[in-house]
């Protein structure tokens, strides 16, 4: 007997940016269930720094009353739309930072659906098919997303470990495989800047892919940790002023996982790339933080600077396979979801006080719906 | 009987930046002839905007008394070093913007010698092997370069047309073939910004490679010209404010050939790229002109921004073959080299008054050496 889908969902919501770290338990009308939609009863949700940027209105205004964030969601399917083919009630499924798209454009049809120009984010974004409905995230009892943005979670991967892979994991995995010629990166030298929510997964995936992995951090305080996570070399850029000379013509890819770009010496990083290689930034700072670049900065290596958005569904599947095979696992701090704990986790994450990902749990105790 | 190599060469030299447009006929000690060096008696030399940036000290200080610029050189070989294998006296040979390198590093050995970290530019640069000698360019009677940076000119290509290919030609050709998967670009959409010294060659080469070529210019004044040069479509960005909407998800590559970046709307150009594609800037502005970029600018397309430096010797050969096959030819204004004409050409080029390349000729009349 399928579980009924309530008309109202419950979630921990922020009403305005001044209250960004004080979400309140709220009920709200759910999104209509469209033909390709999958409805989850949520079990876990990771806290991504994007959640903080969003509730602080660092990227764009809060687009609805009582916004619920969270986009590293795992839950059980309790209902599916008429045209859903891939999932059935009872499946354990993940949702990341995107939740619907046009399904018809060239990008949707060529494993780049995350780049669909109409793509709706999982929260604070207009749903593609539900006129005017602004999406709600996963600090909530239930979630609804198009099956194109739902991912089957392997049976032996607990929800709490799967959650951070839905956004942080795929955000680092996709640029690794796209810029290293696929999942076999033997013989490639990969630099990972920033050992945090994104970086600690990038180190593991790059290592799992067979690359030689170099971790960059400002100080050496995270050296031991980085080596344990899969780095083969460690550079404390604030302590070893000559590092760039030693690593001349070395890197096939540098992936910036730091959440800001202020103070990051782009010119120095570009100088250690091999010819025609990329510096890819996946950490997203407040919109007003910018790099200044001159074509000269890039000239000496034919280098380029770019970014990358999530990954395709096909890449999520590949990521989950590699994670299973090589035991890639986020380091998490579990925190039962509640008003008090949402506040605590948001505050501590903003202060950088988490190694390396909060995952909200115990949803069945928090929500009555 | 080989021609003797004089100990002094003659050239039109600038003594300080204030006199950037008043080169004077000067004699100077030539560079020693090293084992891999080729000595040319010059026949023609193109005027590249780099010449102006250099004598105006826009990029770096003038590094010697009486600097001679010019790096689109074609001439006849009159002497070769002991280890030269590829050229003999009497060959017609071109030299571009680089003139020597270490010959031993990974880049030198993998068809990226132009990116060698010790690479010496053809002028205003310390030669790799001649202790302290600051190189002199091609507004001169003779030139000397390592054979790795000398290119055999096909017999049926007149020197005056070959000259601009040595820098402008290869500067646009290399990023085209590197970013379009080789010299066959059928089915690819390529945007070329700026119809000038670089751009008018980029249009021809992209068309010769089979791409669908879109020319960008601020106004439509060069539309007819662009279409004649090989563009299939033309966008006047200053007149068609909605152009970016019409070209959504369209381009496989955008090559910026404009000599400045001020006022260029990078965000708009990045918005029309397909996923994972590049905006490559080969026009080089004064060092203080910069783009401001945020990772967000790149996110929606997984786009990247990069630059590119000249091309390898192998690519120059490929370029000359394609130019011969498809009749790619720079549009030039010939100008007999003299103090008066150097001044005139520099002034007019700085004012944008040339379509599209000055080539200095009649070297035998200007130099007595």
PDB file of C-alpha atoms in Angstrom, chain A residues 59 106-107 112 115 117 178 248-249 261 271 273-276 278 281 283-287 289-296 298-309, chain B residues 59 106-107 112 115 117 178 248-249 261 271 273-276 278 281 283-287 289-296 298-309:
ATOM      1  CA  UNK A  59      24.020  34.981  -4.768  1.00  0.00           C
ATOM      2  CA  UNK A 106      20.420  19.348 -26.972  1.00  0.00           C
ATOM      3  CA  UNK A 107      22.001  19.495 -23.526  1.00  0.00           C
ATOM      4  CA  UNK A 112      24.597  17.574 -20.073  1.00  0.00           C
ATOM      5  CA  UNK A 115      23.540  22.638 -18.103  1.00  0.00           C
ATOM      6  CA  UNK A 117      19.204  26.585 -19.738  1.00  0.00           C
ATOM      7  CA  UNK A 178      36.094  15.629 -18.095  1.00  0.00           C
ATOM      8  CA  UNK A 248      57.152  23.914 -13.009  1.00  0.00           C
ATOM      9  CA  UNK A 249      55.298  22.323 -15.962  1.00  0.00           C
ATOM     10  CA  UNK A 261      38.888  33.204  -4.364  1.00  0.00           C
ATOM     11  CA  UNK A 271      52.354  28.906 -13.941  1.00  0.00           C
ATOM     12  CA  UNK A 273      50.242  23.825 -15.437  1.00  0.00           C
ATOM     13  CA  UNK A 274      51.470  21.882 -18.425  1.00  0.00           C
ATOM     14  CA  UNK A 275      50.658  23.365 -21.836  1.00  0.00           C
ATOM     15  CA  UNK A 276      46.956  23.642 -22.778  1.00  0.00           C
ATOM     16  CA  UNK A 278      42.994  24.050 -17.093  1.00  0.00           C
ATOM     17  CA  UNK A 281      37.167  26.482  -9.952  1.00  0.00           C
ATOM     18  CA  UNK A 283      34.189  26.503  -5.105  1.00  0.00           C
ATOM     19  CA  UNK A 284      31.735  29.342  -5.514  1.00  0.00           C
ATOM     20  CA  UNK A 285      32.395  32.589  -3.681  1.00  0.00           C
ATOM     21  CA  UNK A 286      29.930  35.443  -3.134  1.00  0.00           C
ATOM     22  CA  UNK A 287      29.145  36.976  -6.536  1.00  0.00           C
ATOM     23  CA  UNK A 289      34.386  38.261  -5.348  1.00  0.00           C
ATOM     24  CA  UNK A 290      36.232  38.218  -8.640  1.00  0.00           C
ATOM     25  CA  UNK A 291      39.499  37.218 -10.161  1.00  0.00           C
ATOM     26  CA  UNK A 292      41.233  39.797 -12.271  1.00  0.00           C
ATOM     27  CA  UNK A 293      42.821  38.191 -15.234  1.00  0.00           C
ATOM     28  CA  UNK A 294      44.886  39.429 -18.095  1.00  0.00           C
ATOM     29  CA  UNK A 295      45.421  37.333 -21.224  1.00  0.00           C
ATOM     30  CA  UNK A 296      49.121  37.459 -20.274  1.00  0.00           C
ATOM     31  CA  UNK A 298      47.438  32.537 -19.424  1.00  0.00           C
ATOM     32  CA  UNK A 299      49.874  32.988 -22.252  1.00  0.00           C
ATOM     33  CA  UNK A 300      52.931  31.184 -20.980  1.00  0.00           C
ATOM     34  CA  UNK A 301      51.173  27.837 -20.696  1.00  0.00           C
ATOM     35  CA  UNK A 302      48.284  28.271 -23.128  1.00  0.00           C
ATOM     36  CA  UNK A 303      46.356  27.795 -19.907  1.00  0.00           C
ATOM     37  CA  UNK A 304      42.707  28.353 -19.256  1.00  0.00           C
ATOM     38  CA  UNK A 305      40.444  29.145 -16.346  1.00  0.00           C
ATOM     39  CA  UNK A 306      37.031  27.626 -16.079  1.00  0.00           C
ATOM     40  CA  UNK A 307      34.278  26.378 -13.915  1.00  0.00           C
ATOM     41  CA  UNK A 308      32.018  23.371 -13.879  1.00  0.00           C
ATOM     42  CA  UNK A 309      28.456  22.733 -12.747  1.00  0.00           C
TER      43      UNK A 309
ATOM     44  CA  UNK B  59      54.456  45.215 -21.877  1.00  0.00           C
ATOM     45  CA  UNK B 106      59.683  18.329 -22.344  1.00  0.00           C
ATOM     46  CA  UNK B 107      57.990  21.175 -24.179  1.00  0.00           C
ATOM     47  CA  UNK B 112      55.391  22.824 -27.766  1.00  0.00           C
ATOM     48  CA  UNK B 115      56.098  27.337 -24.646  1.00  0.00           C
ATOM     49  CA  UNK B 117      60.240  28.433 -20.324  1.00  0.00           C
ATOM     50  CA  UNK B 178      43.965  22.710 -30.833  1.00  0.00           C
ATOM     51  CA  UNK B 248      22.320  30.304 -27.476  1.00  0.00           C
ATOM     52  CA  UNK B 249      24.354  27.077 -27.092  1.00  0.00           C
ATOM     53  CA  UNK B 261      39.707  43.736 -24.033  1.00  0.00           C
ATOM     54  CA  UNK B 271      26.840  32.585 -22.658  1.00  0.00           C
ATOM     55  CA  UNK B 273      29.291  28.640 -25.970  1.00  0.00           C
ATOM     56  CA  UNK B 274      28.275  25.004 -25.950  1.00  0.00           C
ATOM     57  CA  UNK B 275      29.109  23.059 -22.783  1.00  0.00           C
ATOM     58  CA  UNK B 276      32.813  22.655 -21.913  1.00  0.00           C
ATOM     59  CA  UNK B 278      36.565  27.817 -24.631  1.00  0.00           C
ATOM     60  CA  UNK B 281      42.005  35.423 -26.423  1.00  0.00           C
ATOM     61  CA  UNK B 283      44.843  39.631 -29.042  1.00  0.00           C
ATOM     62  CA  UNK B 284      47.125  41.006 -26.372  1.00  0.00           C
ATOM     63  CA  UNK B 285      46.220  44.304 -24.722  1.00  0.00           C
ATOM     64  CA  UNK B 286      48.474  46.491 -22.587  1.00  0.00           C
ATOM     65  CA  UNK B 287      49.282  44.585 -19.379  1.00  0.00           C
ATOM     66  CA  UNK B 289      43.933  45.960 -19.164  1.00  0.00           C
ATOM     67  CA  UNK B 290      42.196  43.112 -17.416  1.00  0.00           C
ATOM     68  CA  UNK B 291      39.050  41.096 -17.489  1.00  0.00           C
ATOM     69  CA  UNK B 292      37.208  40.699 -14.231  1.00  0.00           C
ATOM     70  CA  UNK B 293      35.798  37.244 -13.954  1.00  0.00           C
ATOM     71  CA  UNK B 294      33.774  35.430 -11.376  1.00  0.00           C
ATOM     72  CA  UNK B 295      33.481  31.647 -11.395  1.00  0.00           C
ATOM     73  CA  UNK B 296      29.755  32.286 -11.931  1.00  0.00           C
ATOM     74  CA  UNK B 298      31.701  30.341 -16.436  1.00  0.00           C
ATOM     75  CA  UNK B 299      29.337  28.108 -14.568  1.00  0.00           C
ATOM     76  CA  UNK B 300      26.356  27.984 -16.862  1.00  0.00           C
ATOM     77  CA  UNK B 301      28.299  26.466 -19.738  1.00  0.00           C
ATOM     78  CA  UNK B 302      31.219  24.860 -17.929  1.00  0.00           C
ATOM     79  CA  UNK B 303      33.075  27.375 -20.059  1.00  0.00           C
ATOM     80  CA  UNK B 304      36.670  28.433 -19.837  1.00  0.00           C
ATOM     81  CA  UNK B 305      38.783  31.425 -20.738  1.00  0.00           C
ATOM     82  CA  UNK B 306      42.268  30.989 -22.048  1.00  0.00           C
ATOM     83  CA  UNK B 307      45.025  32.253 -24.199  1.00  0.00           C
ATOM     84  CA  UNK B 308      47.453  30.741 -26.641  1.00  0.00           C
ATOM     85  CA  UNK B 309      51.003  31.530 -27.689  1.00  0.00           C
TER      86      UNK B 309
END
